[in-house]
Coordinates of C-alpha atoms (C1' of nucleotides) in Angstrom, one line a residue:
Chain A
M210 CA -67.4 -21.1 -128.6
E211 CA -67.2 -24.6 -127.7
I212 CA -70.9 -25.2 -128.7
R213 CA -70.3 -23.9 -132.1
N214 CA -67.3 -26.1 -132.7
E215 CA -69.7 -29.0 -131.7
E216 CA -72.3 -28.0 -134.2
A217 CA -70.0 -26.8 -136.9
P218 CA -69.1 -29.8 -139.2
K219 CA -65.4 -30.4 -138.4
K220 CA -63.4 -29.2 -141.4
S221 CA -61.0 -31.8 -142.5
L222 CA -57.3 -30.8 -142.4
N223 CA -54.6 -31.0 -145.2
F224 CA -51.8 -33.0 -144.7
I225 CA -49.7 -29.9 -143.6
E226 CA -52.2 -28.8 -141.3
A227 CA -52.4 -32.3 -139.8
M228 CA -48.7 -32.3 -139.5
V229 CA -48.6 -28.9 -137.9
E230 CA -51.0 -29.8 -135.4
Q231 CA -49.2 -33.2 -134.8
D232 CA -46.1 -31.2 -134.1
L233 CA -47.8 -28.8 -131.8
K234 CA -49.4 -31.7 -129.8
E235 CA -45.8 -33.1 -129.5
G236 CA -44.3 -29.9 -128.4
K237 CA -41.9 -29.8 -131.0
N238 CA -39.6 -26.8 -131.3
G239 CA -41.0 -25.6 -128.0
G240 CA -44.3 -25.3 -129.5
R241 CA -43.2 -22.6 -132.0
I242 CA -44.6 -22.2 -135.5
Q243 CA -42.6 -20.3 -138.0
T244 CA -43.1 -20.3 -141.8
R245 CA -41.6 -18.1 -144.4
F246 CA -42.5 -17.2 -147.9
P247 CA -39.2 -17.2 -150.1
P248 CA -39.6 -15.6 -153.5
E249 CA -36.7 -14.7 -155.7
P250 CA -37.1 -11.2 -156.8
N251 CA -37.0 -11.9 -160.4
G252 CA -40.6 -11.6 -161.6
Y253 CA -44.1 -10.6 -160.7
L254 CA -46.2 -13.0 -158.5
H255 CA -48.7 -14.9 -160.1
I256 CA -51.8 -17.1 -158.7
G257 CA -49.5 -20.1 -158.2
H258 CA -47.4 -17.9 -155.5
A259 CA -50.8 -17.1 -154.0
K260 CA -51.5 -20.8 -153.5
A261 CA -48.0 -20.8 -151.5
I262 CA -48.6 -17.4 -149.7
C263 CA -52.1 -18.6 -148.5
L264 CA -50.4 -21.8 -147.1
D265 CA -47.5 -20.1 -145.6
F266 CA -48.9 -17.2 -143.9
G267 CA -52.2 -19.2 -143.2
I268 CA -50.5 -21.6 -141.5
A269 CA -48.7 -19.0 -139.4
R270 CA -52.0 -17.2 -138.7
N271 CA -54.0 -20.0 -137.7
Y272 CA -51.6 -21.8 -135.4
G273 CA -50.2 -18.6 -133.6
G274 CA -46.9 -18.6 -135.2
V275 CA -45.1 -16.2 -137.5
C276 CA -44.4 -16.0 -141.3
N277 CA -41.6 -13.9 -142.4
L278 CA -41.1 -12.7 -146.0
R279 CA -37.6 -13.6 -147.2
F280 CA -36.2 -12.6 -150.7
D281 CA -34.1 -15.4 -151.9
D282 CA -31.7 -13.2 -153.6
T283 CA -28.6 -15.4 -154.1
N284 CA -28.4 -14.7 -157.9
P285 CA -27.7 -11.2 -159.0
V286 CA -27.8 -11.9 -162.6
K287 CA -31.6 -12.4 -162.5
E288 CA -32.7 -10.2 -159.7
D289 CA -34.0 -6.6 -159.4
V290 CA -35.5 -4.0 -156.9
E291 CA -38.3 -3.4 -159.2
Y292 CA -39.6 -6.9 -158.1
V293 CA -39.2 -6.3 -154.6
D294 CA -41.8 -3.7 -154.2
S295 CA -44.5 -5.5 -156.1
I296 CA -44.0 -8.8 -154.4
Q297 CA -44.8 -6.9 -151.2
E298 CA -47.6 -5.0 -152.7
D299 CA -49.3 -8.3 -153.9
I300 CA -48.9 -9.9 -150.6
Q301 CA -50.4 -7.2 -148.6
W302 CA -53.2 -7.0 -151.3
L303 CA -53.9 -10.6 -150.5
G304 CA -54.4 -9.9 -147.0
Y305 CA -51.4 -10.9 -145.3
Q306 CA -48.6 -9.2 -143.3
W307 CA -45.3 -10.4 -142.7
K308 CA -43.6 -10.3 -139.4
N309 CA -40.1 -9.3 -140.9
V310 CA -38.5 -9.0 -144.2
Y311 CA -35.5 -10.8 -144.6
Y312 CA -32.9 -11.4 -147.6
A313 CA -30.8 -14.3 -148.1
S314 CA -28.0 -11.6 -148.9
D315 CA -28.1 -10.5 -145.3
Y316 CA -26.6 -14.1 -144.5
F317 CA -23.8 -13.9 -147.2
Q318 CA -21.1 -13.3 -144.3
Q319 CA -22.5 -16.1 -142.1
L320 CA -22.9 -18.5 -145.0
W321 CA -19.2 -17.7 -146.1
N322 CA -17.9 -18.6 -142.6
L323 CA -20.0 -21.8 -142.6
A324 CA -18.5 -22.7 -146.2
V325 CA -14.9 -22.0 -144.6
K326 CA -15.7 -24.3 -141.8
L327 CA -16.8 -27.0 -144.2
I328 CA -13.7 -26.5 -146.2
K329 CA -11.4 -27.1 -143.0
E330 CA -13.3 -30.2 -142.3
G331 CA -12.4 -31.5 -145.9
K332 CA -15.9 -31.4 -146.8
A333 CA -15.8 -28.8 -149.6
Y334 CA -13.3 -28.2 -152.2
V335 CA -12.5 -25.6 -155.1
D336 CA -13.1 -27.3 -158.5
E337 CA -11.4 -25.5 -161.5
Q338 CA -13.0 -27.3 -164.2
S339 CA -15.3 -25.9 -166.6
A340 CA -19.2 -26.0 -166.4
E341 CA -19.4 -28.5 -169.1
T342 CA -16.6 -30.7 -167.7
I343 CA -18.5 -30.9 -164.3
A344 CA -21.7 -31.7 -165.8
Q345 CA -20.1 -34.7 -167.9
Q346 CA -18.6 -36.0 -164.8
K347 CA -21.9 -35.8 -162.9
G348 CA -22.8 -39.1 -164.8
T349 CA -26.7 -39.8 -165.3
P350 CA -29.3 -40.9 -162.9
T351 CA -28.4 -44.7 -163.8
I352 CA -24.5 -44.1 -164.3
P353 CA -22.4 -43.0 -161.4
G354 CA -20.4 -39.8 -161.6
I355 CA -16.7 -39.7 -161.7
E356 CA -14.6 -37.6 -159.2
S357 CA -12.9 -34.2 -159.9
P358 CA -9.2 -34.3 -160.4
F359 CA -9.4 -31.4 -157.7
R360 CA -11.5 -33.3 -155.2
N361 CA -8.7 -34.0 -152.5
R362 CA -6.6 -30.9 -153.0
P363 CA -5.1 -29.9 -149.6
V364 CA -7.4 -27.6 -147.2
E365 CA -4.9 -25.0 -147.3
E366 CA -5.2 -24.6 -151.1
N367 CA -8.9 -24.7 -151.2
L368 CA -9.2 -21.9 -148.3
A369 CA -6.7 -19.6 -150.5
L370 CA -8.6 -20.3 -153.6
F371 CA -12.1 -19.7 -152.0
E372 CA -10.5 -16.3 -150.9
K373 CA -9.7 -15.8 -154.5
M374 CA -13.2 -16.4 -155.9
N375 CA -14.4 -13.6 -153.9
S376 CA -11.5 -11.2 -154.5
G377 CA -12.4 -10.5 -158.1
E378 CA -9.0 -12.5 -159.2
V379 CA -11.2 -15.2 -160.6
A380 CA -13.1 -14.9 -163.7
D381 CA -16.8 -15.9 -163.8
G382 CA -17.1 -19.6 -164.3
A383 CA -13.4 -20.5 -163.6
M384 CA -13.8 -22.0 -160.2
V385 CA -16.7 -23.3 -157.9
L386 CA -16.7 -24.4 -154.4
R387 CA -18.4 -27.8 -154.2
A388 CA -19.4 -29.9 -151.3
K389 CA -17.5 -33.4 -151.0
I390 CA -20.5 -35.9 -150.6
D391 CA -21.0 -38.9 -153.0
M392 CA -20.3 -38.8 -156.8
A393 CA -22.0 -42.3 -157.1
S394 CA -25.1 -41.3 -155.0
S395 CA -28.5 -42.2 -156.6
N396 CA -29.6 -38.8 -156.0
M397 CA -27.8 -36.6 -158.3
H398 CA -28.1 -33.6 -155.9
F399 CA -25.4 -35.3 -153.7
R400 CA -22.8 -35.7 -156.4
D401 CA -20.7 -32.9 -155.0
P402 CA -23.2 -30.1 -155.5
I403 CA -21.8 -26.6 -156.2
M404 CA -22.0 -24.3 -153.2
Y405 CA -20.6 -21.3 -154.7
R406 CA -19.9 -19.9 -158.2
V407 CA -18.2 -16.5 -159.3
I408 CA -20.3 -13.7 -160.5
T409 CA -18.3 -10.5 -161.2
K410 CA -20.4 -8.9 -164.0
H411 CA -23.7 -8.2 -162.3
P412 CA -23.5 -6.1 -159.2
H413 CA -26.1 -7.4 -156.3
H414 CA -29.2 -5.3 -156.1
R415 CA -28.5 -4.9 -152.5
T416 CA -24.7 -5.9 -151.7
G417 CA -23.4 -4.2 -154.7
E418 CA -19.9 -5.1 -155.6
K419 CA -19.1 -6.5 -152.1
W420 CA -19.2 -10.2 -153.1
K421 CA -17.8 -12.0 -156.2
A422 CA -18.8 -15.5 -154.9
Y423 CA -22.5 -16.5 -154.5
P424 CA -24.0 -19.2 -152.8
M425 CA -26.4 -21.6 -154.6
Y426 CA -30.0 -22.4 -153.6
D427 CA -29.3 -25.7 -152.0
Y428 CA -26.7 -24.3 -149.8
A429 CA -28.4 -21.2 -149.0
H430 CA -31.8 -21.9 -148.4
G431 CA -31.9 -24.5 -145.6
Q432 CA -29.2 -22.7 -143.7
S433 CA -31.3 -19.4 -144.3
D434 CA -34.3 -21.3 -142.7
Y435 CA -32.1 -22.3 -140.0
F436 CA -30.7 -19.0 -139.2
E437 CA -34.3 -17.7 -138.9
G438 CA -35.7 -20.3 -136.9
V439 CA -38.1 -21.6 -139.5
T440 CA -39.9 -24.6 -138.2
H441 CA -42.0 -25.6 -141.4
S442 CA -40.3 -24.7 -144.7
L443 CA -43.0 -25.3 -147.0
C444 CA -42.4 -25.6 -150.9
T445 CA -43.5 -27.3 -154.0
L446 CA -43.2 -30.8 -155.0
E447 CA -40.1 -30.4 -157.4
F448 CA -38.0 -29.7 -154.7
E449 CA -38.9 -33.3 -152.9
V450 CA -35.3 -34.5 -154.4
H451 CA -33.6 -31.7 -152.7
R452 CA -34.7 -32.2 -149.4
P453 CA -32.0 -35.0 -148.4
L454 CA -29.3 -32.2 -149.4
Y455 CA -31.2 -29.8 -147.5
D456 CA -31.2 -31.8 -144.3
W457 CA -27.5 -32.7 -145.2
F458 CA -26.5 -29.0 -145.2
V459 CA -28.3 -28.3 -142.1
S460 CA -26.9 -31.0 -140.1
Q461 CA -23.4 -29.9 -141.2
F462 CA -24.1 -26.8 -139.3
A463 CA -26.7 -27.3 -136.5
D464 CA -25.5 -26.5 -133.1
S465 CA -28.9 -27.3 -131.4
D466 CA -31.8 -29.9 -131.4
Y467 CA -33.8 -27.5 -133.2
R468 CA -34.1 -28.4 -137.2
P469 CA -36.3 -26.8 -139.9
R470 CA -38.3 -29.2 -141.8
Q471 CA -39.2 -28.9 -145.4
T472 CA -42.4 -30.3 -146.6
E473 CA -43.6 -30.4 -150.3
F474 CA -47.2 -29.9 -151.8
N475 CA -48.5 -29.6 -155.3
R476 CA -47.9 -26.6 -157.1
L477 CA -50.9 -24.9 -158.9
N478 CA -51.7 -25.8 -162.5
L479 CA -54.5 -24.1 -164.3
T480 CA -56.0 -24.9 -167.6
Y481 CA -56.1 -22.4 -170.5
T482 CA -52.9 -20.3 -169.2
V483 CA -49.3 -20.5 -168.6
M484 CA -47.4 -19.7 -165.4
S485 CA -44.2 -20.3 -166.3
K486 CA -41.8 -17.0 -165.8
R487 CA -40.3 -17.6 -169.2
K488 CA -43.5 -17.7 -171.2
M489 CA -45.1 -15.0 -169.4
L490 CA -42.1 -12.8 -169.8
Q491 CA -42.3 -13.9 -173.5
L492 CA -45.9 -12.7 -173.6
V493 CA -45.2 -9.4 -172.4
Q494 CA -41.9 -8.6 -174.1
E495 CA -43.4 -9.7 -177.5
K496 CA -46.5 -7.6 -176.5
L497 CA -48.9 -10.4 -176.9
V498 CA -50.4 -9.0 -173.8
K499 CA -50.2 -5.3 -172.4
G500 CA -48.2 -5.9 -169.7
W501 CA -47.5 -8.0 -166.5
D502 CA -50.9 -6.6 -165.3
D503 CA -52.8 -7.3 -168.4
P504 CA -56.1 -8.7 -167.1
R505 CA -55.6 -11.8 -169.0
M506 CA -52.3 -12.7 -167.2
P507 CA -52.4 -15.1 -164.2
T508 CA -50.4 -12.6 -162.3
I509 CA -51.8 -11.1 -159.1
C510 CA -51.5 -7.7 -160.5
G511 CA -53.4 -8.9 -163.6
L512 CA -56.0 -10.7 -161.7
R513 CA -56.6 -7.4 -159.6
R514 CA -57.0 -5.5 -162.8
R515 CA -59.3 -8.2 -164.2
G516 CA -61.6 -7.5 -161.1
Y517 CA -60.7 -10.5 -159.0
T518 CA -60.9 -9.5 -155.3
P519 CA -58.5 -11.3 -152.9
E520 CA -61.6 -12.9 -151.2
A521 CA -62.3 -14.5 -154.5
I522 CA -58.8 -15.8 -154.9
H523 CA -59.0 -17.3 -151.2
N524 CA -62.2 -18.7 -152.2
F525 CA -60.5 -20.5 -155.0
I526 CA -57.4 -21.5 -153.1
D527 CA -59.7 -22.9 -150.4
K528 CA -61.4 -25.1 -153.0
I529 CA -58.3 -26.7 -154.7
G530 CA -56.7 -27.5 -151.5
Y531 CA -53.0 -28.9 -150.8
T532 CA -52.0 -32.4 -151.6
K533 CA -49.2 -34.3 -152.8
Y534 CA -51.0 -35.0 -156.2
D535 CA -49.8 -33.1 -159.2
G536 CA -53.1 -32.3 -161.2
M537 CA -54.6 -29.9 -163.6
N538 CA -57.0 -27.4 -162.0
D539 CA -59.8 -26.2 -164.2
I540 CA -60.0 -22.3 -164.4
G541 CA -63.6 -22.7 -164.4
L542 CA -63.3 -23.2 -160.9
L543 CA -61.5 -19.9 -160.5
E544 CA -64.1 -18.3 -162.2
Y545 CA -66.9 -19.8 -160.4
S546 CA -65.1 -18.6 -157.3
A547 CA -65.3 -15.0 -158.6
R548 CA -68.9 -15.3 -159.2
E549 CA -69.7 -16.8 -155.7
T550 CA -67.7 -13.9 -154.1
L551 CA -68.8 -11.1 -156.2
N552 CA -72.5 -12.1 -156.1
K553 CA -72.6 -11.2 -152.6
T554 CA -71.0 -8.2 -152.9
A555 CA -70.9 -6.5 -156.2
Q556 CA -73.4 -3.7 -156.7
R557 CA -75.9 -4.2 -159.4
V558 CA -76.0 -1.7 -162.2
N559 CA -77.5 -1.3 -165.8
A560 CA -75.1 -1.3 -168.7
V561 CA -76.1 -1.9 -172.1
I562 CA -72.8 -3.3 -173.9
N563 CA -74.4 -3.9 -177.4
P564 CA -77.1 -1.3 -177.7
V565 CA -80.2 -0.8 -179.9
K566 CA -82.8 2.0 -179.3
L567 CA -86.0 1.1 -177.9
I568 CA -88.7 3.7 -178.2
I569 CA -91.9 3.4 -176.0
T570 CA -94.4 4.9 -178.6
N571 CA -97.1 5.6 -176.3
Y572 CA -94.9 7.1 -173.4
P573 CA -95.0 10.9 -173.3
E574 CA -91.9 12.6 -175.1
D575 CA -90.5 14.8 -172.3
K576 CA -91.6 12.7 -169.5
V577 CA -88.7 11.2 -166.9
E578 CA -89.6 9.2 -164.0
M579 CA -87.1 8.1 -161.3
M580 CA -87.3 4.3 -160.9
E581 CA -86.5 2.5 -157.6
T582 CA -84.1 -0.3 -157.9
E583 CA -82.1 -2.6 -155.4
N584 CA -78.4 -2.3 -155.2
N585 CA -78.0 -5.8 -154.5
P586 CA -80.8 -8.3 -153.8
E587 CA -78.6 -10.7 -152.2
D588 CA -77.9 -7.9 -149.4
P589 CA -80.9 -6.0 -148.5
N590 CA -78.8 -3.8 -146.3
T591 CA -77.2 -2.2 -149.5
G592 CA -80.6 -0.5 -150.0
T593 CA -81.9 1.0 -153.4
R594 CA -81.4 3.7 -155.7
Q595 CA -83.1 5.9 -158.1
I596 CA -82.7 5.4 -162.1
P597 CA -84.3 7.6 -164.6
F598 CA -86.5 6.1 -167.3
S599 CA -87.8 8.0 -170.2
R600 CA -89.5 7.3 -173.7
E601 CA -86.3 6.5 -175.5
L602 CA -83.9 3.6 -173.9
Y603 CA -81.0 1.5 -174.9
I604 CA -81.4 -2.3 -174.8
E605 CA -79.1 -5.0 -175.7
H606 CA -79.2 -6.1 -179.4
E607 CA -79.5 -9.5 -178.5
D608 CA -82.7 -8.9 -176.5
F609 CA -84.7 -8.2 -179.5
M610 CA -85.5 -10.8 -182.5
E611 CA -87.7 -10.1 -185.3
D612 CA -88.3 -14.0 -185.8
A613 CA -87.9 -15.6 -182.3
P614 CA -87.4 -19.2 -181.9
K615 CA -89.6 -21.1 -179.1
K616 CA -88.3 -20.1 -175.7
Y617 CA -87.4 -16.8 -176.5
F618 CA -88.6 -14.8 -173.6
R619 CA -87.3 -11.4 -174.9
M620 CA -88.4 -8.6 -177.1
T621 CA -90.3 -9.8 -180.4
P622 CA -93.3 -8.6 -181.9
G623 CA -96.6 -9.3 -179.9
Q624 CA -94.7 -10.5 -176.9
E625 CA -94.9 -8.7 -173.7
V626 CA -91.4 -8.3 -171.2
R627 CA -90.9 -6.4 -168.2
L628 CA -88.2 -3.6 -168.2
K629 CA -86.6 -4.3 -164.9
S630 CA -87.6 -2.0 -162.2
A631 CA -90.0 -0.5 -164.6
Y632 CA -92.9 -1.2 -166.8
I633 CA -94.2 -4.1 -168.7
V634 CA -93.9 -3.4 -172.4
K635 CA -95.3 -5.0 -175.5
C636 CA -93.1 -5.1 -178.5
T637 CA -94.8 -3.7 -181.8
G638 CA -92.1 -3.9 -184.3
C639 CA -88.9 -2.4 -185.4
A640 CA -87.1 -0.4 -188.0
K641 CA -84.3 -1.4 -190.2
D642 CA -81.8 0.2 -192.6
A643 CA -81.1 -0.7 -196.2
D644 CA -79.1 -3.8 -195.1
G645 CA -81.9 -5.0 -193.1
N646 CA -80.1 -4.3 -189.6
V647 CA -82.5 -3.4 -186.8
T648 CA -81.9 0.3 -186.1
E649 CA -85.0 0.8 -183.8
V650 CA -87.3 -1.2 -181.8
Y651 CA -90.9 -0.1 -180.8
C652 CA -93.2 -1.1 -178.0
E653 CA -96.0 0.2 -175.9
Y654 CA -96.0 0.3 -172.1
D655 CA -98.9 -0.6 -169.7
S656 CA -99.1 2.5 -167.3
Q657 CA -100.5 0.2 -164.6
T658 CA -97.6 -2.2 -164.5
K659 CA -95.0 0.0 -162.9
S660 CA -92.8 -1.7 -160.4
G661 CA -94.7 -2.0 -156.9
M662 CA -98.3 -1.6 -158.6
P663 CA -100.7 -4.6 -158.0
E664 CA -100.8 -4.9 -162.0
S665 CA -97.3 -5.3 -162.2
N666 CA -97.6 -8.9 -160.8
R667 CA -98.8 -10.2 -164.1
K668 CA -96.6 -13.0 -165.0
V669 CA -94.0 -12.3 -167.8
K670 CA -91.3 -14.4 -168.8
G671 CA -88.7 -12.0 -169.8
T672 CA -87.1 -9.3 -167.9
L673 CA -84.8 -6.9 -169.6
H674 CA -82.1 -4.4 -168.5
W675 CA -82.2 -1.0 -170.0
V676 CA -80.6 2.4 -169.6
S677 CA -82.4 5.8 -170.5
A678 CA -80.8 7.2 -173.8
A679 CA -80.8 10.8 -172.5
H680 CA -79.4 10.1 -169.3
A681 CA -76.9 7.4 -170.1
L682 CA -73.1 7.6 -169.9
K683 CA -71.1 6.3 -172.8
A684 CA -68.5 3.9 -171.8
E685 CA -65.7 1.6 -173.2
V686 CA -66.1 -2.2 -172.2
R687 CA -63.3 -4.6 -172.5
L688 CA -64.4 -8.3 -172.5
Y689 CA -61.7 -10.6 -171.6
D690 CA -61.7 -14.2 -172.1
R691 CA -59.4 -16.9 -171.5
L692 CA -55.7 -16.4 -172.9
F693 CA -55.3 -19.9 -174.5
S694 CA -57.6 -21.8 -176.6
V695 CA -56.3 -25.2 -175.5
E696 CA -56.7 -26.6 -172.1
N697 CA -52.9 -27.4 -171.5
P698 CA -50.6 -25.0 -173.7
S699 CA -47.4 -26.3 -171.7
A700 CA -48.2 -30.1 -172.9
D701 CA -48.8 -29.1 -176.4
D702 CA -46.3 -29.6 -179.1
R703 CA -47.0 -26.6 -180.9
D704 CA -45.3 -23.1 -180.0
F705 CA -47.4 -21.6 -177.2
R706 CA -47.9 -18.4 -179.1
D707 CA -49.8 -20.2 -181.7
L708 CA -52.3 -21.4 -179.0
L709 CA -53.4 -17.9 -177.8
N710 CA -57.2 -17.3 -178.1
P711 CA -57.7 -14.8 -180.7
D712 CA -60.9 -13.7 -178.9
S713 CA -59.1 -13.2 -175.6
L714 CA -60.0 -9.4 -175.6
K715 CA -62.9 -7.6 -177.3
V716 CA -63.3 -4.1 -176.9
L717 CA -66.6 -2.5 -177.2
T718 CA -66.5 1.2 -177.4
E719 CA -70.2 2.1 -178.0
C720 CA -71.6 1.1 -174.5
Y721 CA -74.0 2.9 -172.4
V722 CA -74.1 2.7 -168.5
E723 CA -76.5 4.1 -165.9
P724 CA -75.7 7.7 -164.6
S725 CA -74.8 6.5 -161.1
L726 CA -71.6 5.2 -162.5
A727 CA -70.3 8.6 -163.1
S728 CA -68.7 8.6 -159.5
A729 CA -67.3 4.9 -160.0
K730 CA -63.7 4.5 -158.7
A731 CA -60.9 2.4 -160.3
L732 CA -61.1 -1.4 -159.2
E733 CA -64.6 -0.9 -157.8
H734 CA -66.6 -4.1 -158.5
F735 CA -70.0 -4.2 -160.1
Q736 CA -72.4 -6.7 -161.6
F737 CA -73.8 -5.6 -165.0
Q738 CA -77.3 -7.2 -164.4
R739 CA -77.6 -10.1 -166.9
I740 CA -74.3 -9.7 -168.3
G741 CA -71.4 -10.3 -165.9
Y742 CA -69.0 -8.8 -163.4
F743 CA -66.9 -5.9 -164.1
T744 CA -64.4 -3.7 -162.5
V745 CA -63.3 0.1 -163.3
D746 CA -60.1 0.1 -165.1
P747 CA -57.4 2.1 -163.8
D748 CA -57.1 3.7 -167.3
T749 CA -60.3 5.5 -166.4
K750 CA -60.2 9.3 -166.6
E751 CA -62.7 11.9 -166.0
G752 CA -65.3 11.7 -169.1
K753 CA -63.9 8.4 -170.1
L754 CA -65.2 5.3 -168.4
I755 CA -63.6 1.8 -169.0
F756 CA -64.8 -1.4 -167.7
N757 CA -63.0 -4.7 -167.6
R758 CA -65.1 -7.9 -167.7
T759 CA -64.0 -10.1 -164.7
V760 CA -66.2 -13.0 -165.8
S761 CA -69.6 -13.4 -167.3
L762 CA -72.9 -14.5 -165.7
K763 CA -73.6 -17.9 -166.0
D764 CA -75.6 -18.1 -169.2
S765 CA -78.3 -20.8 -169.5
W766 CA -79.8 -19.2 -172.4
A767 CA -76.6 -19.5 -174.5
K768 CA -76.5 -23.0 -173.4
E769 CA -80.2 -23.7 -174.5
Q770 CA -79.5 -22.2 -178.1
K771 CA -76.7 -24.6 -178.4
K772 CA -78.9 -27.6 -178.2
Chain B
rU232 C1' -32.9 -49.3 -167.3
rG233 C1' -31.5 -45.5 -161.1
rU234 C1' -33.8 -42.5 -156.7
rC235 C1' -37.8 -39.9 -154.8
rU236 C1' -43.2 -39.2 -155.2
rU237 C1' -48.1 -39.8 -156.5
rA238 C1' -52.7 -42.6 -158.2
rU239 C1' -60.6 -41.9 -155.1
rG240 C1' -66.5 -40.0 -160.6
rG241 C1' -65.0 -35.4 -166.5
rU242 C1' -62.0 -32.0 -162.7
rG243 C1' -60.4 -30.8 -157.7
rU244 C1' -60.6 -32.5 -153.1
rA245 C1' -62.6 -35.9 -148.0
rA246 C1' -63.0 -40.4 -145.5
rU247 C1' -56.5 -41.2 -140.5
rG248 C1' -58.5 -50.1 -140.6
rG249 C1' -65.5 -49.8 -139.8
rU250 C1' -72.1 -46.8 -144.2
rA251 C1' -67.0 -43.7 -150.3
rG252 C1' -68.7 -38.0 -148.7
rC253 C1' -68.3 -32.6 -150.5
rA254 C1' -67.3 -28.8 -154.4
rC255 C1' -67.0 -27.6 -159.5
rU256 C1' -68.8 -29.6 -164.2
rA257 C1' -73.3 -31.9 -166.8
rC258 C1' -78.4 -33.2 -166.7
rA259 C1' -83.6 -32.5 -164.8
rG260 C1' -87.1 -29.9 -162.0
rA261 C1' -89.0 -25.9 -158.5
rU262 C1' -88.6 -20.8 -157.7
rU263 C1' -87.2 -15.8 -159.4
rC264 C1' -88.9 -8.3 -161.5
rU265 C1' -81.1 -10.6 -163.5
rG266 C1' -82.5 -17.2 -168.8
rG267 C1' -78.2 -14.7 -162.3
rA268 C1' -78.8 -16.3 -157.5
rU269 C1' -81.3 -19.9 -154.4
rC270 C1' -83.4 -24.7 -153.7
rU271 C1' -84.4 -30.1 -154.9
rG272 C1' -83.0 -34.4 -157.5
rU273 C1' -80.2 -37.4 -161.1
rC274 C1' -75.6 -39.3 -163.6
rU275 C1' -70.5 -40.4 -162.9
rG276 C1' -65.4 -43.1 -158.8
rU277 C1' -61.5 -46.1 -154.8
rC278 C1' -55.1 -48.0 -161.2
rU279 C1' -54.5 -53.6 -161.4
rA280 C1' -53.3 -58.3 -159.3
rG281 C1' -52.1 -60.8 -155.0
rG282 C1' -51.6 -60.7 -149.4
rU283 C1' -52.7 -59.2 -143.9
rU284 C1' -57.7 -58.7 -141.3
rC285 C1' -64.0 -60.2 -138.8
rG286 C1' -63.6 -56.1 -141.9
rA287 C1' -59.1 -52.5 -146.7
rA288 C1' -59.7 -46.4 -150.9
rU289 C1' -56.4 -46.8 -146.2
rC290 C1' -51.6 -51.5 -144.2
rC291 C1' -47.9 -55.0 -147.1
rU292 C1' -45.7 -57.0 -151.8
rA293 C1' -45.6 -57.0 -157.0
rG294 C1' -47.1 -54.5 -161.2
rU295 C1' -49.1 -50.5 -164.6
rA296 C1' -49.3 -45.3 -165.1
rA297 C1' -47.9 -40.2 -164.1
rG298 C1' -44.6 -36.4 -162.3
rA299 C1' -39.7 -34.5 -160.3
rC300 C1' -34.2 -35.2 -160.4
rA301 C1' -28.6 -35.2 -164.4
rA302 C1' -28.6 -25.5 -164.4
rC303 C1' -22.0 -22.2 -162.1
rC304 C1' -31.4 -21.1 -161.9
rA305 C1' -34.5 -20.9 -157.6

RNA sequence: UGUCUUAUGGUGUAAUGGUAGCACUACAGAUUCUGGAUCUGUCUGUCUAGGUUCGAAUCCUAGUAAGACAACCA
């Protein structure tokens, strides 16, 4: 173990890991490490959440700590149980298990009691002004705010009104509880932040009608961390300005030396996609995509259906790291991460997605040979399988050209190519319809060049994949591409819906795949040789195979052609 | 004309006062029964100006640029 540590190049730590190691070294919090992943159950998790999940759960896992799942459900207007289930499913799919599931709503009584304590200490008051008035009085970052006329009302009055806020006697929006801090603070969050508001029109998804006054994030979050014993409260950069308030609230109530500490890291920004909840919801509601799990969506369920594996996502997250720099990550790196991961694990299969018939004119009409082929050349342990070969095959339309340019190594009259795992064939011509479209391609095979035979070592520039026409299974193939046609749709002045990539989905219904795929199961991963990585769509039914393209293979021929 | 934060190749990230490295991308070559993968090489970088120091990407000061904050959202 020690030897290996010396030999392995020391992986550099990100600033949060470094902080955790330092805290551990100093024996802070008794050597305890506790994190939490705190989603609001108001939507589906996306790849940005995955970044946070990997950090929250990863820190706990790597440093002998625990990570809990806490639903931050302090606003019943937006939340729903529907999301609670999908969030749990996605976290587990990513390979993590929380120690406990908590809900901020479990702490409503404790939070209430602490709020009462604050009122009694003269540090909180009930404000009866309208939202607009309060906003106006808040001032601006450069102009100090003005104090509410209700700021100095007697404690007893505050207590009585606070009770009323929760009894149903107060209408939504009529009163709020505010912390009495500093209306002139340079930090806007200190200008008497709202701690409680009244919500009577939406029952809470867990507490029902019990509460009418609900705590706000800034008040509830830090306290929840404190109640649970969180040591490292990790969140994204936009909460940086909230940290002083987080600390202020905790310091009002802490009754021990222990303090949770908030640390912020950069959120994930990806090119060619949007991750705001509002925009994703719009895409779904306006049917610009087929649902939250549309394979073009950056949601975890979308990526899963697209064919991304948890390993591919971890691979990506490892590459982008955690810093305090708010940059833009290239979605190409996510795609590369998928290729790199799937290359090692995906079974190779033959699939022709744009078929044209190839007839081997000198091959016996009723002969069928079983050809042995590797399941994955990257992993010899996966062994081989047999695929049927016959006189009539399908090959890709792009693999034949009557008048081929230089460096075209595929099927063209007079040129030899290898049919993968089978024979070397020489193209002899083609047939065309009235419009000049190629309908059939002809070739002759060399019987001495079957894979494994000495003659087959002959150098041939091109190798083509194929399926036997009589044996192949028909399949639908959905080719997915980037959802948007511009790098950063969020920074564009135009409506983001006008920036959608019109070619983000192409459905091919006349595809042929090798017979072994008859038993393919939903979400199984394959490499269609020379084409890309594909997964079986869950819509697949008996007799109707559907494949989703996760990502294409790198195509250096396409690149060559562009020159 | 506020507070907080950030700034390293095209992109993302390392170097924790001591040789600016890694990955992606791009380009070139080797190899290959996937124009995939693999291997080799090349191009490209410390925001600016001062200061501290034997020595600064790193520390200090100022500037510049970018982001966050003025929801009864989280």
